[in-house]
PDB file of C-alpha atoms and ligand atoms in Angstrom:
ATOM      1  CA  MET A  22     -63.286  -7.788 -71.275  1.00  0.00           C
ATOM      2  CA  ILE A  23     -65.456  -4.725 -71.561  1.00  0.00           C
ATOM      3  CA  ASP A  24     -65.780  -1.157 -70.294  1.00  0.00           C
ATOM      4  CA  ILE A  25     -69.319   0.247 -70.437  1.00  0.00           C
ATOM      5  CA  HIS A  26     -68.668   3.720 -68.987  1.00  0.00           C
ATOM      6  CA  ASN A  27     -65.911   6.129 -70.001  1.00  0.00           C
ATOM      7  CA  HIS A  28     -65.146   9.425 -71.646  1.00  0.00           C
ATOM      8  CA  VAL A  29     -62.682   8.198 -74.249  1.00  0.00           C
ATOM      9  CA  LEU A  30     -64.538   9.781 -77.173  1.00  0.00           C
ATOM     10  CA  PHE A  31     -62.656  12.986 -77.986  1.00  0.00           C
ATOM     11  CA  ALA A  32     -63.800  16.592 -77.870  1.00  0.00           C
ATOM     12  CA  VAL A  33     -67.374  16.049 -76.697  1.00  0.00           C
ATOM     13  CA  ASP A  34     -67.187  16.509 -72.907  1.00  0.00           C
ATOM     14  CA  ASP A  35     -64.688  16.691 -70.022  1.00  0.00           C
ATOM     15  CA  GLY A  36     -62.953  13.475 -71.138  1.00  0.00           C
ATOM     16  CA  SER A  37     -60.434  13.064 -73.939  1.00  0.00           C
ATOM     17  CA  GLU A  38     -59.532  16.386 -75.511  1.00  0.00           C
ATOM     18  CA  SER A  39     -58.106  15.089 -78.803  1.00  0.00           C
ATOM     19  CA  ILE A  40     -58.100  12.079 -81.078  1.00  0.00           C
ATOM     20  CA  GLU A  41     -54.448  11.491 -80.115  1.00  0.00           C
ATOM     21  CA  GLU A  42     -55.406  11.272 -76.443  1.00  0.00           C
ATOM     22  CA  SER A  43     -58.261   8.890 -77.312  1.00  0.00           C
ATOM     23  CA  ILE A  44     -55.909   6.631 -79.297  1.00  0.00           C
ATOM     24  CA  GLU A  45     -53.496   6.563 -76.358  1.00  0.00           C
ATOM     25  CA  MET A  46     -56.369   5.565 -74.059  1.00  0.00           C
ATOM     26  CA  LEU A  47     -57.476   2.829 -76.479  1.00  0.00           C
ATOM     27  CA  ARG A  48     -53.952   1.385 -76.451  1.00  0.00           C
ATOM     28  CA  GLU A  49     -54.045   1.393 -72.669  1.00  0.00           C
ATOM     29  CA  TYR A  50     -57.271  -0.622 -72.747  1.00  0.00           C
ATOM     30  CA  LYS A  51     -55.715  -3.091 -75.163  1.00  0.00           C
ATOM     31  CA  ARG A  52     -52.582  -3.481 -73.011  1.00  0.00           C
ATOM     32  CA  ASN A  53     -54.807  -4.322 -70.048  1.00  0.00           C
ATOM     33  CA  GLY A  54     -56.879  -6.934 -71.840  1.00  0.00           C
ATOM     34  CA  VAL A  55     -59.996  -4.813 -72.406  1.00  0.00           C
ATOM     35  CA  GLU A  56     -61.068  -5.207 -76.021  1.00  0.00           C
ATOM     36  CA  ILE A  57     -64.663  -3.943 -75.995  1.00  0.00           C
ATOM     37  CA  VAL A  58     -65.191  -0.269 -75.186  1.00  0.00           C
ATOM     38  CA  VAL A  59     -68.594   1.415 -75.017  1.00  0.00           C
ATOM     39  CA  PHE A  60     -68.102   5.176 -75.337  1.00  0.00           C
ATOM     40  CA  THR A  61     -70.477   7.070 -73.043  1.00  0.00           C
ATOM     41  CA  PRO A  62     -70.082  10.834 -73.501  1.00  0.00           C
ATOM     42  CA  HIS A  63     -72.133  13.082 -71.239  1.00  0.00           C
ATOM     43  CA  LEU A  64     -75.529  14.068 -72.630  1.00  0.00           C
ATOM     44  CA  ASN A  65     -77.915  16.655 -71.190  1.00  0.00           C
ATOM     45  CA  HIS A  66     -75.272  17.613 -68.625  1.00  0.00           C
ATOM     46  CA  PRO A  67     -75.613  21.125 -67.170  1.00  0.00           C
ATOM     47  CA  MET A  68     -71.887  21.764 -67.636  1.00  0.00           C
ATOM     48  CA  PHE A  69     -71.046  20.128 -70.953  1.00  0.00           C
ATOM     49  CA  LYS A  70     -72.987  21.192 -73.975  1.00  0.00           C
ATOM     50  CA  ASN A  71     -72.818  18.858 -76.945  1.00  0.00           C
ATOM     51  CA  ASP A  72     -75.139  17.213 -79.394  1.00  0.00           C
ATOM     52  CA  VAL A  73     -75.827  13.753 -80.749  1.00  0.00           C
ATOM     53  CA  GLU A  74     -74.732  14.716 -84.258  1.00  0.00           C
ATOM     54  CA  THR A  75     -71.194  15.729 -83.157  1.00  0.00           C
ATOM     55  CA  ILE A  76     -70.943  12.672 -80.918  1.00  0.00           C
ATOM     56  CA  LYS A  77     -71.836  10.358 -83.815  1.00  0.00           C
ATOM     57  CA  LYS A  78     -69.452  12.147 -86.173  1.00  0.00           C
ATOM     58  CA  ASN A  79     -66.527  11.798 -83.716  1.00  0.00           C
ATOM     59  CA  TYR A  80     -67.520   8.212 -82.987  1.00  0.00           C
ATOM     60  CA  ASP A  81     -67.258   7.306 -86.681  1.00  0.00           C
ATOM     61  CA  ILE A  82     -63.764   8.829 -86.789  1.00  0.00           C
ATOM     62  CA  LEU A  83     -62.575   7.092 -83.617  1.00  0.00           C
ATOM     63  CA  ASN A  84     -64.134   3.779 -84.624  1.00  0.00           C
ATOM     64  CA  GLU A  85     -61.664   3.618 -87.528  1.00  0.00           C
ATOM     65  CA  GLU A  86     -58.817   3.929 -85.008  1.00  0.00           C
ATOM     66  CA  CYS A  87     -60.439   1.266 -82.824  1.00  0.00           C
ATOM     67  CA  LYS A  88     -60.279  -1.185 -85.716  1.00  0.00           C
ATOM     68  CA  LYS A  89     -56.545  -0.487 -86.114  1.00  0.00           C
ATOM     69  CA  THR A  90     -55.997  -0.929 -82.360  1.00  0.00           C
ATOM     70  CA  GLY A  91     -58.007  -4.142 -82.117  1.00  0.00           C
ATOM     71  CA  ILE A  92     -60.765  -2.612 -80.007  1.00  0.00           C
ATOM     72  CA  TYR A  93     -64.439  -3.344 -80.652  1.00  0.00           C
ATOM     73  CA  ALA A  94     -66.284  -0.083 -80.081  1.00  0.00           C
ATOM     74  CA  LEU A  95     -69.904   0.700 -79.316  1.00  0.00           C
ATOM     75  CA  LEU A  96     -71.608   4.019 -78.757  1.00  0.00           C
ATOM     76  CA  GLY A  97     -73.752   4.908 -75.774  1.00  0.00           C
ATOM     77  CA  SER A  98     -74.119   7.952 -73.567  1.00  0.00           C
ATOM     78  CA  GLU A  99     -74.186   9.004 -69.927  1.00  0.00           C
ATOM     79  CA  VAL A 100     -77.421  10.892 -69.650  1.00  0.00           C
ATOM     80  CA  TYR A 101     -77.777  13.449 -66.888  1.00  0.00           C
ATOM     81  CA  LEU A 102     -81.369  12.942 -65.810  1.00  0.00           C
ATOM     82  CA  THR A 103     -83.484  16.070 -65.606  1.00  0.00           C
ATOM     83  CA  PRO A 104     -87.262  16.369 -65.929  1.00  0.00           C
ATOM     84  CA  ASP A 105     -86.870  17.347 -69.587  1.00  0.00           C
ATOM     85  CA  ILE A 106     -84.229  15.121 -71.192  1.00  0.00           C
ATOM     86  CA  LYS A 107     -84.371  15.121 -74.984  1.00  0.00           C
ATOM     87  CA  ASP A 108     -81.759  12.726 -76.292  1.00  0.00           C
ATOM     88  CA  VAL A 109     -80.364   9.385 -75.215  1.00  0.00           C
ATOM     89  CA  ILE A 110     -77.961   7.096 -77.052  1.00  0.00           C
ATOM     90  CA  PRO A 111     -78.791   3.596 -75.824  1.00  0.00           C
ATOM     91  CA  VAL A 112     -76.189   0.826 -75.934  1.00  0.00           C
ATOM     92  CA  ASN A 113     -77.244  -1.873 -78.342  1.00  0.00           C
ATOM     93  CA  ASP A 114     -80.683  -0.166 -78.566  1.00  0.00           C
ATOM     94  CA  ARG A 115     -81.393  -1.227 -75.016  1.00  0.00           C
ATOM     95  CA  PHE A 116     -79.285   0.055 -72.112  1.00  0.00           C
ATOM     96  CA  VAL A 117     -79.285   3.706 -71.057  1.00  0.00           C
ATOM     97  CA  LEU A 118     -76.619   4.826 -68.593  1.00  0.00           C
ATOM     98  CA  VAL A 119     -77.885   7.651 -66.387  1.00  0.00           C
ATOM     99  CA  GLU A 120     -76.462   9.927 -63.712  1.00  0.00           C
ATOM    100  CA  VAL A 121     -78.044  12.484 -61.410  1.00  0.00           C
ATOM    101  CA  ASN A 122     -76.994  15.102 -58.889  1.00  0.00           C
ATOM    102  CA  VAL A 123     -74.633  13.492 -56.385  1.00  0.00           C
ATOM    103  CA  SER A 124     -75.471  15.578 -53.336  1.00  0.00           C
ATOM    104  CA  THR A 125     -79.236  16.171 -53.578  1.00  0.00           C
ATOM    105  CA  TYR A 126     -81.817  13.464 -54.168  1.00  0.00           C
ATOM    106  CA  PRO A 127     -83.701  14.329 -57.378  1.00  0.00           C
ATOM    107  CA  MET A 128     -87.450  14.137 -56.674  1.00  0.00           C
ATOM    108  CA  TYR A 129     -88.180  13.237 -60.311  1.00  0.00           C
ATOM    109  CA  LEU A 130     -85.846  10.211 -60.337  1.00  0.00           C
ATOM    110  CA  TYR A 131     -88.476   7.433 -60.270  1.00  0.00           C
ATOM    111  CA  ASP A 132     -90.659   9.213 -62.847  1.00  0.00           C
ATOM    112  CA  LYS A 133     -87.845   9.690 -65.342  1.00  0.00           C
ATOM    113  CA  VAL A 134     -86.555   6.167 -64.887  1.00  0.00           C
ATOM    114  CA  PHE A 135     -90.079   4.856 -65.447  1.00  0.00           C
ATOM    115  CA  ASP A 136     -90.526   7.065 -68.548  1.00  0.00           C
ATOM    116  CA  LEU A 137     -87.375   5.591 -70.080  1.00  0.00           C
ATOM    117  CA  GLN A 138     -88.432   2.074 -69.134  1.00  0.00           C
ATOM    118  CA  LEU A 139     -91.782   2.665 -70.848  1.00  0.00           C
ATOM    119  CA  GLU A 140     -89.816   3.549 -73.980  1.00  0.00           C
ATOM    120  CA  GLY A 141     -88.310   0.072 -73.734  1.00  0.00           C
ATOM    121  CA  TYR A 142     -84.934   0.869 -72.192  1.00  0.00           C
ATOM    122  CA  ASP A 143     -83.098  -0.829 -69.352  1.00  0.00           C
ATOM    123  CA  ILE A 144     -81.566   1.708 -66.993  1.00  0.00           C
ATOM    124  CA  ILE A 145     -78.074   1.629 -65.505  1.00  0.00           C
ATOM    125  CA  LEU A 146     -77.369   4.112 -62.720  1.00  0.00           C
ATOM    126  CA  ALA A 147     -73.759   5.266 -63.078  1.00  0.00           C
ATOM    127  CA  HIS A 148     -71.199   5.315 -60.248  1.00  0.00           C
ATOM    128  CA  VAL A 149     -73.740   4.539 -57.517  1.00  0.00           C
ATOM    129  CA  GLU A 150     -71.085   4.881 -54.820  1.00  0.00           C
ATOM    130  CA  ARG A 151     -71.056   8.654 -55.364  1.00  0.00           C
ATOM    131  CA  TYR A 152     -74.630   9.299 -54.259  1.00  0.00           C
ATOM    132  CA  ALA A 153     -74.697  10.083 -50.545  1.00  0.00           C
ATOM    133  CA  TRP A 154     -78.525   9.979 -50.556  1.00  0.00           C
ATOM    134  CA  LEU A 155     -78.513   6.435 -51.913  1.00  0.00           C
ATOM    135  CA  LYS A 156     -76.303   4.995 -49.206  1.00  0.00           C
ATOM    136  CA  SER A 157     -78.161   6.772 -46.431  1.00  0.00           C
ATOM    137  CA  ASP A 158     -81.722   5.833 -47.458  1.00  0.00           C
ATOM    138  CA  ALA A 159     -82.416   2.142 -47.785  1.00  0.00           C
ATOM    139  CA  ARG A 160     -85.925   2.868 -49.132  1.00  0.00           C
ATOM    140  CA  ILE A 161     -84.570   4.608 -52.236  1.00  0.00           C
ATOM    141  CA  LEU A 162     -82.073   1.836 -52.862  1.00  0.00           C
ATOM    142  CA  LYS A 163     -84.739  -0.840 -52.489  1.00  0.00           C
ATOM    143  CA  LYS A 164     -87.190   1.055 -54.708  1.00  0.00           C
ATOM    144  CA  LEU A 165     -84.599   1.415 -57.503  1.00  0.00           C
ATOM    145  CA  LYS A 166     -83.760  -2.272 -57.239  1.00  0.00           C
ATOM    146  CA  ASP A 167     -87.485  -3.130 -57.288  1.00  0.00           C
ATOM    147  CA  MET A 168     -87.736  -1.055 -60.477  1.00  0.00           C
ATOM    148  CA  ASN A 169     -84.986  -3.213 -62.001  1.00  0.00           C
ATOM    149  CA  VAL A 170     -82.484  -0.373 -62.198  1.00  0.00           C
ATOM    150  CA  TYR A 171     -78.990  -1.751 -62.691  1.00  0.00           C
ATOM    151  CA  PHE A 172     -76.175  -0.366 -60.542  1.00  0.00           C
ATOM    152  CA  GLN A 173     -72.718   0.484 -61.902  1.00  0.00           C
ATOM    153  CA  MET A 174     -69.675   1.137 -59.704  1.00  0.00           C
ATOM    154  CA  ASN A 175     -66.388   2.680 -60.838  1.00  0.00           C
ATOM    155  CA  VAL A 176     -63.448   0.279 -60.766  1.00  0.00           C
ATOM    156  CA  ASN A 177     -61.376   2.789 -58.787  1.00  0.00           C
ATOM    157  CA  SER A 178     -63.930   2.612 -55.960  1.00  0.00           C
ATOM    158  CA  VAL A 179     -63.773  -1.173 -55.603  1.00  0.00           C
ATOM    159  CA  LYS A 180     -60.794  -1.200 -53.234  1.00  0.00           C
ATOM    160  CA  ASP A 181     -62.485   1.014 -50.622  1.00  0.00           C
ATOM    161  CA  ASP A 182     -66.015  -0.328 -51.014  1.00  0.00           C
ATOM    162  CA  LYS A 183     -67.583  -1.629 -47.846  1.00  0.00           C
ATOM    163  CA  PHE A 184     -71.199  -1.516 -48.900  1.00  0.00           C
ATOM    164  CA  PHE A 185     -72.353  -1.918 -52.511  1.00  0.00           C
ATOM    165  CA  LEU A 186     -70.240  -4.818 -53.761  1.00  0.00           C
ATOM    166  CA  LYS A 187     -70.260  -6.492 -50.392  1.00  0.00           C
ATOM    167  CA  ASN A 188     -74.065  -6.543 -50.353  1.00  0.00           C
ATOM    168  CA  GLY A 189     -74.336  -7.733 -53.935  1.00  0.00           C
ATOM    169  CA  TYR A 190     -75.903  -4.525 -55.269  1.00  0.00           C
ATOM    170  CA  ILE A 191     -73.478  -4.024 -58.156  1.00  0.00           C
ATOM    171  CA  ASP A 192     -74.397  -5.264 -61.637  1.00  0.00           C
ATOM    172  CA  PHE A 193     -71.626  -3.571 -63.607  1.00  0.00           C
ATOM    173  CA  LEU A 194     -68.102  -2.342 -62.973  1.00  0.00           C
ATOM    174  CA  ALA A 195     -66.661   0.272 -65.344  1.00  0.00           C
ATOM    175  CA  THR A 196     -63.844   2.823 -65.463  1.00  0.00           C
ATOM    176  CA  ASP A 197     -65.527   6.218 -66.001  1.00  0.00           C
ATOM    177  CA  TYR A 198     -62.090   6.997 -67.468  1.00  0.00           C
ATOM    178  CA  HIS A 199     -61.656  10.690 -68.269  1.00  0.00           C
ATOM    179  CA  GLY A 200     -57.995  10.531 -69.322  1.00  0.00           C
ATOM    180  CA  LYS A 201     -54.806  10.685 -67.297  1.00  0.00           C
ATOM    181  CA  LYS A 202     -55.433  14.269 -66.183  1.00  0.00           C
ATOM    182  CA  ARG A 203     -58.091  12.886 -63.822  1.00  0.00           C
ATOM    183  CA  GLY A 204     -56.007   9.941 -62.636  1.00  0.00           C
ATOM    184  CA  THR A 205     -55.300   6.456 -63.873  1.00  0.00           C
ATOM    185  CA  VAL A 206     -57.518   3.395 -63.852  1.00  0.00           C
ATOM    186  CA  ASP A 207     -57.111   0.548 -61.359  1.00  0.00           C
ATOM    187  CA  TRP A 208     -56.747  -2.024 -64.137  1.00  0.00           C
ATOM    188  CA  GLU A 209     -56.182  -4.802 -61.583  1.00  0.00           C
ATOM    189  CA  VAL A 210     -59.944  -4.848 -60.936  1.00  0.00           C
ATOM    190  CA  PHE A 211     -60.481  -6.249 -64.439  1.00  0.00           C
ATOM    191  CA  LYS A 212     -58.404  -9.246 -63.397  1.00  0.00           C
ATOM    192  CA  THR A 213     -59.842  -9.674 -59.908  1.00  0.00           C
ATOM    193  CA  HIS A 214     -63.483  -9.347 -61.093  1.00  0.00           C
ATOM    194  CA  LYS A 215     -63.156 -10.994 -64.484  1.00  0.00           C
ATOM    195  CA  GLU A 216     -66.430 -12.918 -64.206  1.00  0.00           C
ATOM    196  CA  MET A 217     -68.391  -9.692 -63.758  1.00  0.00           C
ATOM    197  CA  PHE A 218     -66.976  -8.242 -67.000  1.00  0.00           C
ATOM    198  CA  GLU A 219     -67.643 -11.488 -68.832  1.00  0.00           C
ATOM    199  CA  ARG A 220     -71.232 -11.424 -67.582  1.00  0.00           C
ATOM    200  CA  THR A 221     -71.548  -7.834 -68.852  1.00  0.00           C
ATOM    201  CA  VAL A 222     -70.700  -8.954 -72.395  1.00  0.00           C
ATOM    202  CA  LYS A 223     -73.531 -11.483 -72.196  1.00  0.00           C
ATOM    203  CA  MET A 224     -76.005  -9.053 -70.591  1.00  0.00           C
ATOM    204  CA  LEU A 225     -75.423  -6.546 -73.374  1.00  0.00           C
ATOM    205  CA  GLY A 226     -76.283  -9.232 -75.880  1.00  0.00           C
ATOM    206  CA  LEU A 227     -72.879  -9.107 -77.569  1.00  0.00           C
ATOM    207  CA  LYS A 228     -71.885 -12.207 -79.455  1.00  0.00           C
ATOM    208  CA  VAL A 229     -68.226 -13.153 -79.078  1.00  0.00           C
ATOM    209  CA  PRO A 230     -66.152 -13.212 -81.267  1.00  0.00           C
ATOM    210  CA  LEU A 231     -67.257  -9.759 -82.326  1.00  0.00           C
ATOM    211  CA  GLN A 232     -67.428  -8.525 -85.909  1.00  0.00           C
ATOM    212  CA  GLN A 233     -66.419  -4.915 -86.609  1.00  0.00           C
TER     213      GLN A 233
HETATM  214 FE1  FE2 B   9     -69.011   9.346 -66.521  1.00  0.00          FE
END
């Protein structure tokens, strides 16, 4: 199974603080049957300043540990959409995970999504259950779906969901794991929604068995 959204990569954002913590998290994935992990550190976030160079450097270091742990790793990013984003790290050269302000609807959302799509990317909106403006305005939700924006929900939100999953709006489930300091992951969801994670592997164009 696969996790396409997390902050396991160390020392680049508010996720794992050290390589030791990252290794511990990787072992936790392995114990719970998740063997493909796409690291998605924050990019362009107003609170976490980092750069693609450091992210790639730390990724190369952690990837060596992934091989020892039996985890197949990929690098992506969680891009905080603003009118002037500079960098994205797409997953498999194709998927860009994006987030926006949770409380206020960003007027530039459609434009920026369209800009990225014109560059050839498929867009995944992260943790859709967090956006109050999305649940309360059916027009925005429909427009994003019409634009072929994929919706990702956090696994820890599955239990209490009465809207997104139930109405078939969710394309991806993922952990958004920040380390134990922010709470544990409801690993049961990987078992109860196995087909969705298997579909994710196919959608990302990953060929199983994977070669490191
Ligand atoms: Fe995240």
